[in-house]
Coordinates of C-alpha atoms in Angstrom, one line a residue:
Chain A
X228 CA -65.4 -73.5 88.7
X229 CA -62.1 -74.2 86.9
X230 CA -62.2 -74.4 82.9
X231 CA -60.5 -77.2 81.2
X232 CA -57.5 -75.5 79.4
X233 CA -56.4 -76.1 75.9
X234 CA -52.5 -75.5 75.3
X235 CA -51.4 -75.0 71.5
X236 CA -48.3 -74.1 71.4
X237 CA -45.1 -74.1 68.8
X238 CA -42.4 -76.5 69.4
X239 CA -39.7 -74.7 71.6
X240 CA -41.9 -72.0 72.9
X241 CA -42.2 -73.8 76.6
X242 CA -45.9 -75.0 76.1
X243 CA -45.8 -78.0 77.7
X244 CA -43.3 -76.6 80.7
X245 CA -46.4 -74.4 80.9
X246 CA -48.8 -76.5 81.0
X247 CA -47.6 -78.7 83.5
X248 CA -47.3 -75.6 85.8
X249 CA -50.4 -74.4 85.4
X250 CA -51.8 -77.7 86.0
X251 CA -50.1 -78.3 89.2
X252 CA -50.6 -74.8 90.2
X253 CA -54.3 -75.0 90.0
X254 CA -54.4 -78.8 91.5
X255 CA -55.9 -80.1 88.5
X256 CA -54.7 -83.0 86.3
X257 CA -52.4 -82.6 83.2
X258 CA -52.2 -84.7 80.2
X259 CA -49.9 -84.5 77.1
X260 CA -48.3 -87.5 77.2
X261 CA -51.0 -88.8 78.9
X262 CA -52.7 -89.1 76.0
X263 CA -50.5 -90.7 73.9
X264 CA -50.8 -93.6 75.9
X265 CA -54.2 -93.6 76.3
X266 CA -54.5 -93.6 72.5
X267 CA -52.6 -96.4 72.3
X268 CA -55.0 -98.6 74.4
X269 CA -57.7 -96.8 72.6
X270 CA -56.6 -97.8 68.9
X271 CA -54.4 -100.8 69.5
X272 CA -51.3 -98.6 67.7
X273 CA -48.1 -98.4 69.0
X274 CA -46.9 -95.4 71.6
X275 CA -44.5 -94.7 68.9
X276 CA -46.6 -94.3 66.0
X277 CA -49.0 -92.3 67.9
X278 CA -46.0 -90.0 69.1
X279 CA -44.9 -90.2 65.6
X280 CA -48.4 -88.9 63.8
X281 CA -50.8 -88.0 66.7
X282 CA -50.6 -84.2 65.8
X283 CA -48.0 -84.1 63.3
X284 CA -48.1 -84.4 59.1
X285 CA -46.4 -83.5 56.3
X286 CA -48.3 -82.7 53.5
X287 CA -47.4 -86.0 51.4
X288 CA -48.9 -88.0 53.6
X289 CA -51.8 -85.9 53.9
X290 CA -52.3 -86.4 49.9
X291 CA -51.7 -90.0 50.3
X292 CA -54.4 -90.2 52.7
X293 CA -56.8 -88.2 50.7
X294 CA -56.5 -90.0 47.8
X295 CA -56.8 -93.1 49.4
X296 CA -59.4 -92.1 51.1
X297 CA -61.4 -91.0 48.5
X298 CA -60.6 -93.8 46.0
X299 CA -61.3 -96.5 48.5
X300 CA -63.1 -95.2 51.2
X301 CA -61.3 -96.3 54.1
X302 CA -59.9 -94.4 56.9
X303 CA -55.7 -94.2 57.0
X304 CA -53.5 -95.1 60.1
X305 CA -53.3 -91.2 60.9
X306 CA -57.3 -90.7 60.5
X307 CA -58.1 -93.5 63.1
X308 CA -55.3 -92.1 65.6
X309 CA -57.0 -89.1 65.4
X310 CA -60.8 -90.1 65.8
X311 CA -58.9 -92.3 69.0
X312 CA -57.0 -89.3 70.3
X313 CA -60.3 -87.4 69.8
X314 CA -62.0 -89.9 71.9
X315 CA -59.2 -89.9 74.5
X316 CA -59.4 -85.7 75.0
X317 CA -63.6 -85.8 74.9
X318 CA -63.0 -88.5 77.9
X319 CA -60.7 -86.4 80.3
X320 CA -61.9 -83.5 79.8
X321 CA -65.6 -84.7 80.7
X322 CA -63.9 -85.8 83.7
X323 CA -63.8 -82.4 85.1
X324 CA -61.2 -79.0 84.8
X325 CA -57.6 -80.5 83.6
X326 CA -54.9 -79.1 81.0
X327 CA -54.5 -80.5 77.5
X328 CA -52.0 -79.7 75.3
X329 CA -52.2 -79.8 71.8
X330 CA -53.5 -82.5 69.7
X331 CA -56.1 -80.0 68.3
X332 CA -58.0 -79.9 71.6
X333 CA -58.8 -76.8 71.2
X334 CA -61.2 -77.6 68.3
X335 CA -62.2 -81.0 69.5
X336 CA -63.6 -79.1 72.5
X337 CA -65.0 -76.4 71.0
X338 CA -68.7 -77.2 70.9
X339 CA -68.9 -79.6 73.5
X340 CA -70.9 -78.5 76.6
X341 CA -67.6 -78.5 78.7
X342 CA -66.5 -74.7 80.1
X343 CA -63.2 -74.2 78.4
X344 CA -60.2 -71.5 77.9
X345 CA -57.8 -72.0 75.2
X346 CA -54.5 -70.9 75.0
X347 CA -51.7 -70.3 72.4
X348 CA -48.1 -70.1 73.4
X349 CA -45.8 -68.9 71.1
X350 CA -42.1 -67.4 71.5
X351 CA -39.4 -66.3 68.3
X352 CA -37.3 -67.9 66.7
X353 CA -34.1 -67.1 68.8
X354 CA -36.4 -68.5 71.8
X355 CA -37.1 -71.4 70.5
X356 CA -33.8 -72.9 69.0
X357 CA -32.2 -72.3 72.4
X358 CA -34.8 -73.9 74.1
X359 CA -35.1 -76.9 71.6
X360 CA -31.4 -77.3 71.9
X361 CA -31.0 -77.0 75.5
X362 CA -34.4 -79.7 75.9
X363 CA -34.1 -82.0 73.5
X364 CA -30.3 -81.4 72.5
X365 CA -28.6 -80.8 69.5
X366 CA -28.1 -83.2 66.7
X367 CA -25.4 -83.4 64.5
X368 CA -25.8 -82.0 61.1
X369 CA -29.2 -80.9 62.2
X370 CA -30.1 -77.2 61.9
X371 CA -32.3 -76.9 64.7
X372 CA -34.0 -73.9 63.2
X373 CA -34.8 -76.1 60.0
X374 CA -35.8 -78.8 62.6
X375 CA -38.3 -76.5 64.2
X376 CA -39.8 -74.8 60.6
X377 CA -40.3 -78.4 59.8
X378 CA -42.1 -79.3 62.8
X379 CA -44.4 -76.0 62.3
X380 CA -45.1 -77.1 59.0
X381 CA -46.0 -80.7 59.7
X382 CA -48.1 -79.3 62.8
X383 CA -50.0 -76.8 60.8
X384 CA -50.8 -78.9 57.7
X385 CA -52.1 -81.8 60.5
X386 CA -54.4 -78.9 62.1
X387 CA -55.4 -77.5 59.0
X388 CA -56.4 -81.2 57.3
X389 CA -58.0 -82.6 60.6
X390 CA -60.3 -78.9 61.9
X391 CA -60.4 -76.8 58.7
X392 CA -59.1 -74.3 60.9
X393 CA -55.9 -72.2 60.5
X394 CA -53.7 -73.2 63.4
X395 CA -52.4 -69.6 65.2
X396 CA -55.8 -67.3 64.3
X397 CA -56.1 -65.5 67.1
X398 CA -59.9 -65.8 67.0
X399 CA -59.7 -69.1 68.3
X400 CA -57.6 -68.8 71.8
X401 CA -59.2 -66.7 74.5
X402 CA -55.5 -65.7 75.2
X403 CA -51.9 -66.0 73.3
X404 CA -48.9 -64.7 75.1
X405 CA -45.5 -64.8 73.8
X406 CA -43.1 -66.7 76.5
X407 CA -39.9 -65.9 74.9
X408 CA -40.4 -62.2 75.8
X409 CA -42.8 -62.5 78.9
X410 CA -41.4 -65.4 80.7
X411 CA -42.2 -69.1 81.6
X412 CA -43.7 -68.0 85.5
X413 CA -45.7 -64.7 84.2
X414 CA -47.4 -67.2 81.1
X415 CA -48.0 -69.9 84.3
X416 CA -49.3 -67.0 86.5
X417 CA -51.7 -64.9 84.1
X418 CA -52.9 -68.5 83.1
X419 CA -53.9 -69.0 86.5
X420 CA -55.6 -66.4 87.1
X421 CA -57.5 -66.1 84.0
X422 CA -58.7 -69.5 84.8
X423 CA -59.5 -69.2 88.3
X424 CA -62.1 -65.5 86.8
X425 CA -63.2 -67.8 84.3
X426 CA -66.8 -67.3 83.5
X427 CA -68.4 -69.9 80.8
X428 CA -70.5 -68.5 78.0
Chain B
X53 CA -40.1 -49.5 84.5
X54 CA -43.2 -49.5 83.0
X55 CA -43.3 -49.9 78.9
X56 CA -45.0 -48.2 75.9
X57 CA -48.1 -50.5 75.5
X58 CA -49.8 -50.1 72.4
X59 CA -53.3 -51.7 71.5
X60 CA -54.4 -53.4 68.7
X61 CA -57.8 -54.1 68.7
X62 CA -60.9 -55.4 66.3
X63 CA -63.3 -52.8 65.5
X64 CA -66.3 -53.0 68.5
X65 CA -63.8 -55.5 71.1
X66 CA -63.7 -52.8 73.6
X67 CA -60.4 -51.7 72.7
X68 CA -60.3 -48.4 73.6
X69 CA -62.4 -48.6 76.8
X70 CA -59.5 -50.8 78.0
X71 CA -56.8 -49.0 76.8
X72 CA -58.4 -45.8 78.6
X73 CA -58.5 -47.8 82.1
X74 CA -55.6 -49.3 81.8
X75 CA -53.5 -46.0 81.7
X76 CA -55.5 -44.5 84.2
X77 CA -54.9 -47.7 86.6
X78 CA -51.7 -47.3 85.8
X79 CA -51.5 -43.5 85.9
X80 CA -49.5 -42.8 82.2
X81 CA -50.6 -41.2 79.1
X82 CA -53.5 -42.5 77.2
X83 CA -53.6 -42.0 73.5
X84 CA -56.2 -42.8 70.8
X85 CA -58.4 -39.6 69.5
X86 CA -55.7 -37.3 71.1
X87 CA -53.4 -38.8 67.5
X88 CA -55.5 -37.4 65.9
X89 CA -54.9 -33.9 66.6
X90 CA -51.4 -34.1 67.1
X91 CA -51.3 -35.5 63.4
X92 CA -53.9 -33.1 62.2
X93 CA -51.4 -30.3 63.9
X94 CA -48.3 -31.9 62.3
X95 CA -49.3 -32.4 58.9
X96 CA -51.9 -29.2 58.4
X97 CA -54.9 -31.8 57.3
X98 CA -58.1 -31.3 59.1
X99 CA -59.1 -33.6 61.4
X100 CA -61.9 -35.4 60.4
X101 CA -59.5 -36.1 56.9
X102 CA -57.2 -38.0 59.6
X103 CA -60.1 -40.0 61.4
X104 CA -61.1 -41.1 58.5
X105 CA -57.7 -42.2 56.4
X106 CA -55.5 -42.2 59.7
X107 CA -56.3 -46.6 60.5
X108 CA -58.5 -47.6 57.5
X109 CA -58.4 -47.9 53.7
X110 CA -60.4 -49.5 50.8
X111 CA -58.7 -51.3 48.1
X112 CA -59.9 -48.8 45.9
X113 CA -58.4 -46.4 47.4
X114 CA -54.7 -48.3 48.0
X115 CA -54.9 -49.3 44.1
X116 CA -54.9 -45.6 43.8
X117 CA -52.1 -44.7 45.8
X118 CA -49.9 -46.9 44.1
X119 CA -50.4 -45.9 40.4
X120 CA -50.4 -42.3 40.9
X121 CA -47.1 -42.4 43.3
X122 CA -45.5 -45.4 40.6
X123 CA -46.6 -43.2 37.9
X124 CA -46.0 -39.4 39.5
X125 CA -43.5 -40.0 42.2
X126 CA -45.6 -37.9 44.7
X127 CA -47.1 -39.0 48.3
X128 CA -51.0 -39.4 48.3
X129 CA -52.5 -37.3 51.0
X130 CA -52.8 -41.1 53.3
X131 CA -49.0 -41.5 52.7
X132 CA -48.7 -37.8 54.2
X133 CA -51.0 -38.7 57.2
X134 CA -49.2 -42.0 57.7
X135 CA -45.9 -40.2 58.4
X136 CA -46.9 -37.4 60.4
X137 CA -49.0 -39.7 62.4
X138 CA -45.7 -41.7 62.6
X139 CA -44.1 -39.1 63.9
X140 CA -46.6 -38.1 66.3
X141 CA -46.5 -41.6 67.4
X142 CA -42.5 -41.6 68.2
X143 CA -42.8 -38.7 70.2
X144 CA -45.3 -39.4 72.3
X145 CA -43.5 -42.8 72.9
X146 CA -40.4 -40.8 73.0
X147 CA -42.0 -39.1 76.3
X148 CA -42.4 -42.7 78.2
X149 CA -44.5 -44.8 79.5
X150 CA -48.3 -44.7 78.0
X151 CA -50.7 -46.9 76.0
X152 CA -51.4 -45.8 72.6
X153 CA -54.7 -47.5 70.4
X154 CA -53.9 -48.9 67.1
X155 CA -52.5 -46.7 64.1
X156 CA -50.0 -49.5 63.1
X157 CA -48.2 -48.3 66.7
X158 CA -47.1 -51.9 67.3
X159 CA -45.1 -51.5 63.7
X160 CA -43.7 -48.2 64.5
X161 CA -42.4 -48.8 67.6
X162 CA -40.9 -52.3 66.9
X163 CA -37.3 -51.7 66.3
X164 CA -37.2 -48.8 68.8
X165 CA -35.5 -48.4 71.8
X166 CA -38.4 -48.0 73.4
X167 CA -39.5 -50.8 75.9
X168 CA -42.7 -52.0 74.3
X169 CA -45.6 -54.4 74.6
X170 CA -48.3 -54.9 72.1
X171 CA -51.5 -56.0 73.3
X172 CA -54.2 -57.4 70.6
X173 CA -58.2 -56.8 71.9
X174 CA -60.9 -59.1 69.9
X175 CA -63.8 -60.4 70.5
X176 CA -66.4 -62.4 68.8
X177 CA -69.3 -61.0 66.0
X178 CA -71.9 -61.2 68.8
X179 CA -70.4 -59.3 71.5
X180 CA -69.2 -56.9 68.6
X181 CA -72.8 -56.5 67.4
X182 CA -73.5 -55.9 71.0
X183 CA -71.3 -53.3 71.6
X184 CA -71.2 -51.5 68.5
X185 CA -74.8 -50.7 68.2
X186 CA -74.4 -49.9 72.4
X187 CA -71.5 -47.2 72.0
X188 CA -72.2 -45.8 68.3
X189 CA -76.1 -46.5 67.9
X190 CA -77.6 -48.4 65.5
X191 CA -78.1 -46.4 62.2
X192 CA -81.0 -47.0 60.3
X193 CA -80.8 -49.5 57.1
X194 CA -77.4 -50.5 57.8
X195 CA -76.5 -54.1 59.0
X196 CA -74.2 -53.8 62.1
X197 CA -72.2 -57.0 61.3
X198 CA -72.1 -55.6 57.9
X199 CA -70.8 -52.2 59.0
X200 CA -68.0 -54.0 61.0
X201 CA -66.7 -56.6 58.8
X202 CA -66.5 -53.4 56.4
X203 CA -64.1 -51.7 59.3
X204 CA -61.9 -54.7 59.2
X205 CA -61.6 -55.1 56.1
X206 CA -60.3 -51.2 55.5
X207 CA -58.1 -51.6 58.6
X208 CA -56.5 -55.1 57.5
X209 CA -55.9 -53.5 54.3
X210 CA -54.3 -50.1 55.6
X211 CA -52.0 -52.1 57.6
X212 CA -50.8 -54.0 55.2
X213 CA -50.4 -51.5 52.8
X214 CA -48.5 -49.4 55.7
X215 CA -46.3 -52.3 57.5
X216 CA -46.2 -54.9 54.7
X217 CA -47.9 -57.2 57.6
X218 CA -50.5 -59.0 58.3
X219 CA -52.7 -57.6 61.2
X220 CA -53.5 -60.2 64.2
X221 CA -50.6 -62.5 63.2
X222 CA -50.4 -63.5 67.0
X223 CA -46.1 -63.6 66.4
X224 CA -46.8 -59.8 66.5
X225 CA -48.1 -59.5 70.0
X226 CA -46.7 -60.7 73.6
X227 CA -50.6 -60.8 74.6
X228 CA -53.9 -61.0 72.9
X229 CA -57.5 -61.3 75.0
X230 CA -60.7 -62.4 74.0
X231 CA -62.8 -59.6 75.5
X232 CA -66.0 -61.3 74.7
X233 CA -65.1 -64.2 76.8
X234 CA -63.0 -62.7 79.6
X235 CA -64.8 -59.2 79.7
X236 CA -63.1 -55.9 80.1
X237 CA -62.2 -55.5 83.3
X238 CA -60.5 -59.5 83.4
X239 CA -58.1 -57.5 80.3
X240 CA -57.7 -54.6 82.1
X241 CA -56.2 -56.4 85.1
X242 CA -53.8 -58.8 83.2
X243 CA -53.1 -56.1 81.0
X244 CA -51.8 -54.0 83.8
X245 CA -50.5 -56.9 85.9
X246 CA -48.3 -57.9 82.5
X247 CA -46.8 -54.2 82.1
X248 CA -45.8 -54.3 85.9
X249 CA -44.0 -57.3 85.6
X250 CA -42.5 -56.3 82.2
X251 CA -38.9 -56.9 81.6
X252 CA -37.5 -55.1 77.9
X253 CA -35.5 -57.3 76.0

């Protein structure tokens, strides 16, 4: 039986490409999106602010929350997404082998009684900026390299505040390949076929 | 063309046994112990100094090296072993295709013009345990998990030292298996499958 496969991935390296392969490949459902809407419904927040802070943070807001938090004990904007989002991932993946990518899935999953195979995908620099350009596009005055060490940072400071985990420890994934030097269809393929030998502990 | 694939691996992940049968599925050199007598040949130190200082260090030691070469501009006897093993490392690579275990190869080799691809073996503390008290025996009043997380913490601190890295940053490998989860011969086959398809930068 097919796992349900977490994608973590940096921004540019192709995860979501990936992902959707790998899901179609294997005739199983794929959500990244997905779940952004569903989060929505789930917490009555908009799409945008969900696209906006549904995996991403910078640290100021992180402190803002924490002391807020703490001094008042209520939960922020961001914290509610989350527990939604975490909601929203618990749902389809009980629903049978699928592909997630990101949103901390990997951890949200983790001791749930659901057979699962995470994945990282990461790719260099030089990778990345043409791939972010040539996807999303350039934007004036916008160094997309700065773009993209931004959106690591916000991405591993929202991992780090919401698991306690270190985003990128290779003790977590079950298998990280770097697509910038092996290739979008050999990350798709060996991701198939690891999942179709998968054996749950 | 097949490329240099060297293996980094966690002490007790099986990271030699699938080194060995990947070069032999994929009929090229294999090279782990075999270092050690090259380097032990190259730099007139006996071999059992090499096994011993040739991957791992203490802090102790390390602190060592540095104020006696800062202080006495000379090359501890690790330094010495370092490079020869460095050299034994480039030629073997030098040669062509094989799969070489650990020794900071990944480092060596990186700015080569050698077609390379690094591989990282881990696996969790139980299967470790497992495996370590399987292939080396349990030895009496010593804690296993004790004994390995003593390994790491040498070899984490040798590398460092040696490549001014940190070891299992996953930016540093195009692949890394869990061989707890996916068991050897999974890693063997994606291992081999991933050199075949290997294109050098």
């Amino acid at each position: 039986m097919l796992p349900v496969i977490t994608i973590s991935r940096e921004f540019g390296s192709g995860g979501h490409s990936i992902g959707e392969k790998v899901a179609k490949k294997l005739g199983i459902p794929f959500y990244d999106s997905e779940i952004v809407t569903k989060t929505a419904i789930e917490s009555g927040y908009a799409k945008e602010l969900i696209e906006e802070q549904g995996e991403d943070t910078s640290s100021a807001n992180k402190w803002f929350s924490i002391s807020a938090a703490s001094a008042m004990y209520f939960q922020s904007p961001q914290d509610e997404i989350f527990l939604a989002q975490r909601k929203v991932i618990l749902e389809c993946a009980a629903k049978g082998p699928c592909v997630i990518v990101g949103r901390c899935s990997d951890y949200i999953l983790k001791n749930e009684e659901i057979p699962c195979m995470n994945v990282l995908i990461h790719a260099d620099m030089i990778h990345r900026i043409s791939r972010v350009n040539e996807r999303y596009g350039e934007i004036k005055n916008v160094d997309t390299k700065k773009r993209i060490q931004k959106k690591d940072k916000q991405r591993l400071t929202y991992y780090r505040y919401y698991t306690d985990q270190h985003w990128g420890d290779y003790r977590n994934y079950d298998i990280s390949l770097d697509s910038g030097n092996l290739g979008e269809d050999t990350c798709v393929d060996l991701i198939c076929e690891l999942a179709e030998r998968f054996i749950p502990e």
